[in-house]
Backbone as a printed PyTorch tensor [residue, N CA C, xyz], in Angstrom:
tensor([[[  72.4650,   27.7250,  -90.7310],
         [  72.0320,   28.3080,  -89.5870],
         [  71.9700,   28.5450,  -89.0540]],

        [[  73.0510,   29.3670,  -88.1640],
         [  73.2530,   29.3730,  -86.1290],
         [  72.4140,   30.7630,  -85.7660]],

        [[  72.3530,   30.7780,  -84.7260],
         [  72.0230,   31.5160,  -83.6920],
         [  72.0020,   31.3740,  -82.2480]],

        [[  71.8000,   32.3380,  -81.2330],
         [  72.5820,   31.4500,  -79.5170],
         [  71.8650,   30.2860,  -79.6310]],

        [[  70.4160,   30.6940,  -78.9290],
         [  69.3250,   29.8490,  -79.1630],
         [  68.0880,   28.7950,  -79.6830]],

        [[  69.2130,   29.1280,  -81.0650],
         [  68.3420,   28.1470,  -82.3320],
         [  69.1280,   27.6110,  -83.3710]],

        [[  69.1220,   26.4420,  -84.2040],
         [  69.4440,   26.6080,  -84.8960],
         [  68.9020,   25.2820,  -86.8100]],

        [[  69.3110,   25.9970,  -87.6140],
         [  68.1620,   25.7990,  -88.9390],
         [  68.9840,   25.1830,  -90.3970]],

        [[  68.4230,   23.7260,  -89.4920],
         [  68.9240,   22.4750,  -91.3480],
         [  68.4550,   22.5470,  -91.4070]],

        [[  68.4550,   22.7830,  -93.0340],
         [  67.7340,   22.0730,  -94.4680],
         [  68.8980,   21.3630,  -95.4680]],

        [[  68.4390,   20.0280,  -95.5850],
         [  69.3510,   19.1960,  -96.1320],
         [  69.8240,   19.1910,  -97.8430]],

        [[  70.1200,   19.1430,  -97.9700],
         [  70.7950,   19.8190,  -99.7480],
         [  70.7740,   19.3070, -100.4400]],

        [[  71.8450,   17.5620, -100.5710],
         [  72.3920,   16.5080, -100.7330],
         [  72.6450,   15.3490, -100.7980]],

        [[  70.6510,   15.2940, -100.0800],
         [  70.3830,   13.6860,  -99.6300],
         [  69.8060,   14.4400,  -98.2620]],

        [[  70.1810,   12.5000,  -97.7320],
         [  69.4610,   12.7630,  -95.9140],
         [  70.5760,   12.9140,  -95.4710]],

        [[  70.4660,   13.2090,  -94.1030],
         [  71.1170,   13.7420,  -93.0680],
         [  72.1370,   12.2660,  -92.3920]],

        [[  72.9890,   11.7970,  -92.3760],
         [  73.4880,   10.8340,  -91.8820],
         [  72.7560,   10.2940,  -90.1380]],

        [[  73.2170,   11.8740,  -89.4950],
         [  72.3700,   11.3550,  -88.3220],
         [  71.0080,   10.6950,  -87.7250]],

        [[  70.7750,   12.3850,  -89.2920],
         [  68.8310,   11.3400,  -89.5370],
         [  68.5390,    9.9590,  -89.2980]],

        [[  68.9780,    9.4580,  -90.2790],
         [  69.2390,    7.8280,  -90.4780],
         [  69.2920,    7.0580,  -89.2270]],

        [[  70.2130,    8.3630,  -88.7250],
         [  70.4550,    6.4900,  -87.3710],
         [  69.3080,    6.4070,  -86.5290]],

        [[  68.6660,    5.2310,  -86.6310],
         [  68.5180,    4.6800,  -86.0740],
         [  67.8400,    5.1790,  -84.5380]],

        [[  67.4180,    5.5370,  -83.6450],
         [  66.9410,    5.6900,  -82.0080],
         [  67.8740,    6.8010,  -81.3550]],

        [[  68.3310,    7.6860,  -82.0490],
         [  69.1660,    8.6800,  -81.7160],
         [  68.3360,    9.7500,  -81.3990]],

        [[  68.6410,   10.7640,  -80.7410],
         [  67.9660,   11.8360,  -79.4750],
         [  69.3070,   13.5130,  -80.5420]],

        [[  67.8710,   13.3850,  -79.1840],
         [  68.4150,   15.4820,  -79.3510],
         [  68.4180,   16.6630,  -78.1380]],

        [[  69.2790,   16.7270,  -77.6900],
         [  69.1770,   17.9520,  -76.9630],
         [  68.4180,   19.0020,  -76.8350]],

        [[  67.6890,   18.9300,  -78.1240],
         [  67.4040,   20.0260,  -78.1440],
         [  65.3200,   19.7300,  -77.9930]],

        [[  64.9050,   21.6850,  -78.3270],
         [  62.9340,   20.6260,  -79.4290],
         [  63.8230,   20.4030,  -81.3050]],

        [[  62.5240,   19.4990,  -81.2900],
         [  62.8220,   20.1480,  -82.6320],
         [  62.5400,   19.6450,  -83.4680]],

        [[  61.5650,   20.5120,  -84.5350],
         [  60.9540,   20.8920,  -85.4060],
         [  61.0170,   21.0950,  -86.3460]],

        [[  59.9500,   19.9810,  -87.4200],
         [  60.4500,   19.8000,  -88.4700],
         [  59.2460,   20.4710,  -89.6390]],

        [[  59.5820,   21.1240,  -90.1490],
         [  58.8610,   21.8790,  -91.1400],
         [  58.9090,   21.0420,  -92.8740]],

        [[  57.5290,   21.0250,  -93.3860],
         [  58.2920,   20.1990,  -94.6760],
         [  57.2870,   20.6260,  -95.3530]],

        [[  57.7130,   20.0730,  -97.1470],
         [  57.9100,   20.9110,  -97.9140],
         [  57.1500,   19.9590,  -99.2050]],

        [[  56.5280,   17.9500,  -98.9580],
         [  56.8960,   18.0870,  -99.6520],
         [  55.8600,   16.4710,  -98.6840]],

        [[  55.9100,   15.0490,  -98.5960],
         [  54.6810,   14.1620,  -97.9800],
         [  55.6630,   13.1780,  -98.4380]],

        [[  57.0470,   12.3470,  -98.5570],
         [  58.0780,   11.9030,  -98.5230],
         [  59.1840,   11.5150,  -97.6180]],

        [[  58.5360,   12.5460,  -96.9380],
         [  60.2490,   12.5900,  -95.9220],
         [  58.9310,   11.1490,  -94.7010]],

        [[  60.1060,   11.0770,  -93.9530],
         [  59.3070,    9.7670,  -92.4910],
         [  59.7380,   10.0770,  -91.7600]],

        [[  59.6650,    9.5770,  -90.8100],
         [  60.2940,    8.9830,  -88.7140],
         [  60.4200,    8.2270,  -88.5850]],

        [[  60.3910,    7.2770,  -87.1950],
         [  60.0210,    6.1900,  -87.3130],
         [  61.0150,    6.5090,  -85.6610]],

        [[  59.2950,    6.6100,  -84.6200],
         [  59.4800,    6.5970,  -83.8270],
         [  58.7110,    5.6840,  -82.7590]],

        [[  59.3140,    4.7840,  -82.0050],
         [  58.1170,    4.0590,  -80.7300],
         [  57.1150,    3.4610,  -81.4470]],

        [[  57.5150,    2.1310,  -81.7200],
         [  56.6280,    1.3050,  -83.3100],
         [  55.9880,    1.6320,  -84.4850]],

        [[  56.1930,    2.9680,  -84.5170],
         [  55.2850,    3.2730,  -85.3170],
         [  55.8140,    4.6550,  -86.5370]],

        [[  55.2230,    5.2460,  -87.1330],
         [  55.3430,    5.7020,  -88.9210],
         [  55.1990,    7.2170,  -88.6290]],

        [[  55.6160,    8.0250,  -89.1980],
         [  55.3070,    9.7030,  -88.6830],
         [  56.0560,   10.1140,  -89.8480]],

        [[  54.1860,   10.2160,  -91.0040],
         [  54.5320,   11.1730,  -92.3490],
         [  53.8410,   12.6480,  -92.9310]],

        [[  54.7800,   13.5310,  -92.5790],
         [  53.6920,   14.6150,  -92.5550],
         [  53.8760,   14.8270,  -94.2530]],

        [[  52.7010,   16.7090,  -94.2170],
         [  52.5000,   16.0980,  -95.7170],
         [  53.0240,   18.1540,  -95.4090]],

        [[  53.4960,   18.6540,  -97.4840],
         [  53.8750,   19.7970,  -97.1790],
         [  52.7380,   21.3570,  -96.6420]],

        [[  53.4310,   22.0840,  -95.5220],
         [  53.0950,   22.9170,  -94.5640],
         [  52.7350,   22.5620,  -93.1140]],

        [[  52.9740,   20.4600,  -93.2480],
         [  52.8010,   21.1400,  -91.1410],
         [  54.3340,   20.7540,  -91.1170]],

        [[  54.6060,   20.2940,  -89.4190],
         [  55.5200,   20.3000,  -88.6980],
         [  54.6350,   19.5440,  -88.0280]],

        [[  56.2380,   18.8790,  -87.6070],
         [  56.6560,   17.6650,  -86.8720],
         [  56.9460,   17.8010,  -85.7000]],

        [[  56.8400,   18.2360,  -84.9740],
         [  56.8580,   18.1780,  -83.2470],
         [  57.6790,   17.4750,  -82.2070]],

        [[  59.7100,   17.5640,  -81.9060],
         [  59.4150,   16.5280,  -80.9760],
         [  60.8060,   17.1070,  -79.9620]],

        [[  60.0580,   16.4070,  -78.4350],
         [  60.9630,   17.3360,  -77.3370],
         [  62.4210,   16.5460,  -77.1790]],

        [[  62.8070,   16.6530,  -76.4830],
         [  64.1400,   16.6870,  -76.0480],
         [  64.8220,   15.5200,  -75.5380]],

        [[  65.1450,   14.7050,  -76.2120],
         [  65.1350,   12.9090,  -75.7310],
         [  64.2140,   11.9720,  -76.2290]],

        [[  63.8430,   12.0620,  -77.0770],
         [  62.9000,   11.5280,  -77.2290],
         [  63.1580,   10.6210,  -78.3070]],

        [[  63.5560,    9.3490,  -78.1810],
         [  64.2890,    8.8790,  -79.0840],
         [  63.7230,    8.1560,  -80.3300]],

        [[  64.3560,    8.2000,  -82.7180],
         [  63.8610,    8.4770,  -83.2970],
         [  64.2450,    8.5540,  -84.3910]],

        [[  64.2410,    8.1160,  -85.8650],
         [  64.6010,    7.9420,  -86.4690],
         [  64.2560,    8.5840,  -87.6940]],

        [[  64.8490,    9.5130,  -89.0860],
         [  64.2110,    9.8680,  -89.7500],
         [  64.2270,    8.5220,  -91.6320]],

        [[  64.0030,    7.8600,  -91.5240],
         [  62.9730,    7.1980,  -92.5310],
         [  64.1430,    7.3700,  -93.9180]],

        [[  65.2880,    7.1490,  -94.2830],
         [  65.6170,    6.4610,  -95.3120],
         [  64.4390,    6.9730,  -96.9220]],

        [[  64.5500,    7.8340,  -98.2300],
         [  63.6820,    7.6610,  -98.9580],
         [  64.3830,    7.1780, -100.6090]],

        [[  63.4300,    7.4780, -101.3780],
         [  64.7310,    7.5030, -102.7190],
         [  65.1220,    9.2670, -103.2860]],

        [[  63.9460,    9.1870, -102.2930],
         [  64.8640,   11.4880, -102.9960],
         [  64.9860,   11.6020, -101.8870]],

        [[  65.7160,   13.2580, -102.4320],
         [  65.8150,   13.7800, -101.1370],
         [  65.1200,   14.4550, -100.5510]],

        [[  64.9550,   14.9220,  -98.9990],
         [  64.3170,   14.7750,  -98.3630],
         [  63.8630,   16.7390,  -97.8840]],

        [[  62.8060,   17.3850,  -97.8640],
         [  62.7400,   19.1900,  -98.4080],
         [  61.9520,   19.1140,  -97.1400]],

        [[  63.1280,   19.7580,  -96.2390],
         [  62.0150,   19.9430,  -94.6840],
         [  63.4230,   21.2910,  -94.6310]],

        [[  62.3380,   22.3180,  -93.6960],
         [  63.6670,   22.7880,  -92.5580],
         [  63.5090,   22.5630,  -91.1730]],

        [[  64.7590,   21.7530,  -90.6440],
         [  65.0120,   21.6090,  -89.4490],
         [  65.1500,   22.6460,  -88.2880]],

        [[  64.5980,   22.7930,  -87.2920],
         [  64.5230,   24.0880,  -86.5970],
         [  64.8170,   23.1960,  -85.2590]],

        [[  64.9010,   23.0880,  -84.6370],
         [  66.3120,   23.0760,  -83.0200],
         [  66.1390,   24.0520,  -82.2800]],

        [[  65.9680,   23.6230,  -81.1990],
         [  65.1580,   25.4900,  -80.6780],
         [  65.8080,   24.5330,  -78.6440]],

        [[  66.5280,   25.3930,  -78.5100],
         [  67.3610,   26.0800,  -77.2880],
         [  65.9770,   25.2120,  -76.4210]],

        [[  66.2690,   23.8630,  -74.6370],
         [  65.2680,   23.4190,  -74.5600],
         [  65.3750,   25.2930,  -72.8580]],

        [[  65.6390,   25.3580,  -72.9290],
         [  65.0920,   26.4430,  -71.9770],
         [  64.9820,   27.5460,  -72.4300]],

        [[  65.1970,   28.1040,  -73.3110],
         [  64.7560,   29.1980,  -74.5500],
         [  63.2980,   28.9750,  -75.0320]],

        [[  63.1500,   27.7030,  -75.1400],
         [  61.4260,   27.4940,  -75.7150],
         [  60.5390,   27.3880,  -74.4610]],

        [[  61.5390,   26.9860,  -74.3440],
         [  59.8770,   26.5560,  -72.6930],
         [  59.8780,   28.3210,  -71.7310]],

        [[  61.5750,   29.2970,  -71.7340],
         [  60.6950,   30.2820,  -71.4580],
         [  60.1200,   30.7120,  -72.5990]],

        [[  60.2070,   30.9140,  -73.4810],
         [  58.4800,   31.8060,  -74.7360],
         [  57.7040,   31.3120,  -74.1960]],

        [[  56.9980,   29.9170,  -74.5080],
         [  55.8730,   29.0560,  -73.6440],
         [  55.5440,   29.7510,  -72.7120]],

        [[  55.8720,   29.3870,  -71.7140],
         [  55.5570,   30.8220,  -70.2700],
         [  54.9790,   31.2450,  -70.6870]],

        [[  54.8050,   32.8190,  -72.0050],
         [  53.8940,   33.5750,  -72.5470],
         [  52.9620,   32.9820,  -72.3960]],

        [[  52.7790,   31.5570,  -72.8780],
         [  51.2890,   30.9480,  -73.3620],
         [  50.8840,   29.8330,  -72.1920]],

        [[  51.3870,   30.0200,  -71.4490],
         [  50.7130,   28.6940,  -70.3730],
         [  51.2730,   28.8740,  -68.9400]],

        [[  50.0360,   28.5800,  -67.7370],
         [  50.8270,   29.5010,  -66.7290],
         [  51.6640,   27.8170,  -66.6250]],

        [[  51.4710,   26.7490,  -67.0270],
         [  52.2310,   25.7650,  -67.0750],
         [  54.2980,   25.6740,  -66.6660]],

        [[  54.6910,   25.7400,  -66.0400],
         [  56.4660,   25.7010,  -65.8960],
         [  57.0060,   24.9480,  -67.3720]],

        [[  55.8490,   24.3850,  -68.2790],
         [  56.7900,   23.4090,  -69.6610],
         [  55.9860,   22.8090,  -70.0370]],

        [[  56.3710,   23.2450,  -71.2280],
         [  55.1290,   22.2140,  -72.8840],
         [  55.2780,   21.0930,  -72.0640]],

        [[  53.7600,   20.9620,  -73.4570],
         [  53.4330,   19.0740,  -72.5860],
         [  55.0730,   18.1570,  -73.9570]],

        [[  54.8210,   17.1400,  -73.6200],
         [  55.4720,   16.2990,  -74.2850],
         [  55.6890,   16.0210,  -75.1760]],

        [[  56.4850,   16.8360,  -76.0860],
         [  55.5760,   16.2900,  -78.1230],
         [  56.6370,   14.8520,  -78.6310]],

        [[  55.7790,   13.9220,  -79.2120],
         [  56.2810,   13.4520,  -79.4890],
         [  55.2250,   12.9020,  -80.5650]],

        [[  55.9370,   13.6990,  -81.5110],
         [  55.8950,   13.2360,  -83.3150],
         [  54.3850,   13.8970,  -83.7240]],

        [[  53.6540,   14.8930,  -82.8310],
         [  52.3810,   16.1340,  -83.0870],
         [  52.7050,   16.4090,  -84.3320]],

        [[  51.0810,   16.5040,  -85.4300],
         [  51.7620,   17.3460,  -87.0810],
         [  50.6730,   18.2040,  -86.6850]],

        [[  51.5390,   18.8660,  -86.3940],
         [  49.9640,   20.7320,  -86.6900],
         [  50.6660,   20.8800,  -87.6680]],

        [[  49.1860,   21.9740,  -88.4300],
         [  50.1790,   23.3100,  -89.5360],
         [  50.3810,   23.7960,  -89.3430]],

        [[  52.1500,   24.4260,  -89.9460],
         [  52.4790,   25.9260,  -90.0730],
         [  51.7060,   27.0380,  -90.0750]],

        [[  51.6480,   28.0280,  -89.1830],
         [  51.0730,   29.9590,  -89.0140],
         [  52.7550,   30.0020,  -90.7590]],

        [[  51.3390,   31.0760,  -90.9340],
         [  51.3430,   31.1720,  -92.3360],
         [  52.7890,   32.2140,  -92.4230]],

        [[  53.7350,   32.6700,  -91.3900],
         [  54.2090,   33.3140,  -90.8850],
         [  55.7300,   33.3680,  -90.7380]],

        [[  55.2590,   31.2060,  -90.3210],
         [  57.0010,   31.2840,  -90.0210],
         [  57.5200,   31.0210,  -91.4150]],

        [[  57.6410,   30.7950,  -92.5020],
         [  58.2090,   30.5820,  -93.2770],
         [  58.6820,   31.9490,  -93.8110]],

        [[  58.2140,   32.5530,  -94.4840],
         [  59.0550,   33.8810,  -94.3540],
         [  60.0540,   34.4430,  -93.1170]],

        [[  59.9660,   34.4610,  -92.0730],
         [  60.8740,   34.8550,  -91.0090],
         [  61.4020,   33.1600,  -90.9020]],

        [[  61.8830,   32.2000,  -91.5410],
         [  62.5860,   31.0600,  -91.5760],
         [  63.5280,   31.7750,  -92.8900]],

        [[  63.2890,   32.3370,  -93.9810],
         [  64.0810,   32.7310,  -94.2470],
         [  64.6620,   33.2450,  -94.1250]],

        [[  64.0160,   34.6260,  -93.3290],
         [  64.5420,   36.1200,  -93.6670],
         [  66.3930,   35.3670,  -91.9980]],

        [[  65.6970,   34.1940,  -92.0020],
         [  66.9280,   33.2710,  -90.6490],
         [  68.3270,   33.6080,  -91.2630]],

        [[  67.6380,   32.9520,  -92.3300],
         [  68.7920,   32.3290,  -93.3990],
         [  69.6360,   33.4610,  -93.8040]],

        [[  68.9240,   34.3650,  -94.5030],
         [  69.4820,   35.3010,  -95.3440],
         [  70.0290,   35.7640,  -94.2940]],

        [[  69.9730,   35.9810,  -93.4390],
         [  70.4630,   37.4490,  -91.7330],
         [  72.1460,   36.1080,  -92.5400]],

        [[  72.4240,   35.2790,  -91.4300],
         [  72.6180,   33.9150,  -91.6760],
         [  74.3530,   33.9750,  -92.4890]],

        [[  73.5520,   34.1240,  -94.2470],
         [  75.0420,   33.9240,  -94.7270],
         [  75.0050,   35.6270,  -95.0820]],

        [[  74.0200,   36.2020,  -94.6510],
         [  74.7260,   37.7550,  -95.1600],
         [  76.2310,   38.2630,  -94.1470]],

        [[  76.5480,   37.9890,  -92.7950],
         [  78.2620,   37.5460,  -92.3150],
         [  77.7000,   39.6960,  -92.2310]],

        [[  76.3870,   39.7900,  -91.6230],
         [  76.9970,   41.6330,  -91.3910],
         [  76.4710,   41.8910,  -90.5700]],

        [[  77.2520,   43.2770,  -90.3740],
         [  77.2760,   44.3340,  -89.2310],
         [  76.2060,   44.2360,  -88.7820]],

        [[  76.5150,   42.8580,  -86.6640],
         [  74.9180,   43.2790,  -86.4800],
         [  74.0440,   41.8260,  -86.5860]],

        [[  74.4390,   41.0440,  -87.8700],
         [  73.7120,   39.8470,  -87.9640],
         [  73.1930,   38.7270,  -86.6880]],

        [[  73.7330,   39.2270,  -85.3910],
         [  74.1210,   38.3140,  -85.0800],
         [  72.9540,   38.5770,  -83.6060]],

        [[  72.7870,   39.1650,  -83.8520],
         [  71.5350,   40.2620,  -82.8110],
         [  70.2930,   39.9940,  -83.8810]],

        [[  70.2010,   40.7310,  -85.0500],
         [  68.8540,   40.4590,  -85.8580],
         [  68.0860,   38.4850,  -86.0440]],

        [[  69.6510,   37.6980,  -85.9430],
         [  69.4210,   36.0770,  -86.0380],
         [  68.1340,   35.2650,  -84.1990]],

        [[  69.7980,   36.0450,  -83.2760],
         [  68.4920,   36.6890,  -81.9540],
         [  67.4350,   36.5920,  -82.0260]],

        [[  67.0010,   38.1190,  -82.4980],
         [  65.6720,   38.9000,  -82.2430],
         [  64.5490,   37.5070,  -83.3330]],

        [[  65.1260,   37.2720,  -84.9090],
         [  64.4080,   35.6720,  -85.7440],
         [  63.9430,   35.0680,  -84.4760]],

        [[  64.9120,   34.4440,  -84.0830],
         [  65.1390,   33.4290,  -83.2430],
         [  63.6670,   33.2720,  -82.1690]],

        [[  64.0360,   34.9280,  -81.5350],
         [  62.3620,   34.8250,  -81.4720],
         [  60.7630,   34.4880,  -81.5210]],

        [[  61.3050,   35.5340,  -83.2440],
         [  59.9790,   35.4380,  -83.4610],
         [  59.3510,   33.6560,  -84.1890]],

        [[  60.5220,   32.6590,  -84.2810],
         [  60.2150,   32.3770,  -85.0550],
         [  59.7920,   31.2660,  -83.8250]],

        [[  60.0640,   31.0450,  -83.0540],
         [  60.1490,   30.2420,  -81.4320],
         [  58.6160,   30.2220,  -80.8350]],

        [[  58.1560,   31.6830,  -81.3900],
         [  56.9010,   31.8200,  -81.1930],
         [  55.5380,   32.3690,  -82.0450]],

        [[  55.9190,   31.7810,  -83.7090],
         [  55.2860,   31.1830,  -84.4410],
         [  54.9960,   29.7130,  -84.0180]],

        [[  55.8090,   29.4290,  -83.5950],
         [  55.6750,   27.3550,  -83.8180],
         [  54.6640,   27.5050,  -82.4200]],

        [[  54.5970,   28.3420,  -81.2040],
         [  54.1790,   27.9580,  -80.1740],
         [  52.3850,   28.2780,  -80.1030]],

        [[  52.2760,   29.6570,  -80.8410],
         [  51.0380,   30.1080,  -81.9830],
         [  50.9590,   28.5420,  -82.7040]],

        [[  51.3170,   28.0580,  -83.1330],
         [  50.7300,   27.2600,  -84.0560],
         [  50.0020,   25.5540,  -83.6500]],

        [[  50.9930,   25.1470,  -82.1790],
         [  51.5160,   24.3720,  -81.3910],
         [  49.8470,   24.4900,  -80.8840]],

        [[  49.2950,   25.8580,  -79.9090],
         [  48.0260,   25.8050,  -79.4070],
         [  47.2730,   26.5670,  -79.8070]],

        [[  47.0360,   25.9520,  -81.6900],
         [  45.9380,   26.8270,  -82.5190],
         [  45.8640,   28.9480,  -82.4870]],

        [[  46.7830,   29.4740,  -81.6750],
         [  46.0260,   30.6270,  -81.4750],
         [  47.4110,   31.4450,  -82.9850]],

        [[  46.5080,   31.5440,  -83.9320],
         [  46.7790,   32.7700,  -84.8620],
         [  47.5020,   33.2930,  -84.8890]],

        [[  48.1780,   34.3700,  -85.6780],
         [  48.9210,   35.8700,  -85.8060],
         [  48.1480,   36.5050,  -86.5090]],

        [[  47.3450,   37.7980,  -85.2320],
         [  46.8380,   38.0560,  -86.4470],
         [  46.7050,   39.0600,  -88.0480]],

        [[  45.4970,   39.0840,  -88.2710],
         [  45.4930,   39.7150,  -89.9820],
         [  46.5210,   40.4880,  -90.0870]],

        [[  47.4230,   40.6630,  -91.0850],
         [  47.5910,   42.2940,  -91.0100],
         [  46.6480,   43.1210,  -91.8960]],

        [[  46.1250,   43.6790,  -90.6560],
         [  44.8480,   45.2170,  -90.9120],
         [  45.9550,   46.2090,  -91.6390]],

        [[  46.7500,   46.6460,  -91.3890],
         [  47.0770,   47.8340,  -91.6380],
         [  48.2650,   47.5990,  -92.4810]],

        [[  48.1410,   46.3580,  -93.5970],
         [  48.8330,   45.6060,  -94.6670],
         [  47.1920,   45.9970,  -95.4870]],

        [[  46.3540,   45.6760,  -94.8760],
         [  45.4550,   45.3170,  -95.8960],
         [  45.1230,   47.3480,  -96.3450]],

        [[  44.9680,   47.6740,  -95.0840],
         [  44.4000,   49.7320,  -95.1680],
         [  45.9370,   49.7130,  -96.3060]],

        [[  47.0370,   49.3120,  -95.9940],
         [  48.0070,   50.2200,  -96.6930],
         [  47.6350,   50.1330,  -98.5520]],

        [[  47.2070,   49.0020,  -98.8530],
         [  46.2880,   48.3310, -100.0050],
         [  45.2980,   48.9690, -100.5540]],

        [[  44.4300,   49.4830,  -99.2570],
         [  43.0480,   50.5320,  -99.9530],
         [  43.5140,   52.0150, -100.2120]],

        [[  44.5960,   52.5540,  -99.6090],
         [  44.6490,   53.6420,  -99.3960],
         [  45.4460,   53.9240, -101.0320]],

        [[  46.8690,   52.8810, -101.6860],
         [  47.2270,   52.9440, -102.3080],
         [  45.5030,   53.1740, -104.1560]],

        [[  45.5310,   52.3030, -103.6100],
         [  43.2480,   52.2090, -104.2650],
         [  43.7150,   53.4740, -105.0010]],

        [[  43.3310,   54.4980, -103.1690],
         [  42.2760,   55.4820, -103.3030],
         [  43.0390,   56.4130, -103.4860]],

        [[  44.6570,   56.6750, -104.1970],
         [  45.4030,   57.6370, -104.7760],
         [  45.3430,   56.8010, -106.3060]],

        [[  45.1840,   55.6270, -106.2700],
         [  45.3950,   55.8010, -107.4580],
         [  43.4400,   56.5500, -108.7960]],

        [[  42.1990,   55.7420, -108.0100],
         [  42.0310,   56.4210, -108.2850],
         [  41.4020,   58.3110, -107.9370]],

        [[  41.4200,   59.1330, -106.8340],
         [  41.8940,   60.0610, -107.3830],
         [  43.2520,   60.4560, -108.5580]],

        [[  44.0010,   59.7790, -108.7450],
         [  44.6720,   60.5500, -109.7780],
         [  45.1250,   60.1690, -111.3540]],

        [[  43.6240,   58.8360, -111.1310],
         [  42.5410,   58.7120, -112.9610],
         [  42.0360,   59.3860, -112.5860]]])
């Protein structure tokens, strides 16, 4: 699933042969949202295993290898163009670049998976305008990751809560 500055990869039939290649690198930032605890990555002599709901972060050019497993991997890999990611990161820090990510694990924000799903659906749809929508969703994905990385959580959905309260009040008035 691809947009201008971001791409998503989800293995469906087993391990990706490139991912299990020892000491390979990527020119992009890589974030892996784990759906279980069976996918491990080897880098710099250590093994890092994510758990359900955690995200593995890796900066461009860092050698690593996904370790082969007896079960198919269950994750979504998010690849983000370095210039794009760093531009978005500047909204949160005066530093010109984010720190080097070397396999850090952090909890995914509650908003990440829904926006990833919307991105994939939009990429599959082929509808007119889907490129622009994917680009916009790419910005949202990037900000969700950055907010989770730095520990800034998205605001609670007070408006949605208020709508629910109003719905209950209307029901009470009607009945």
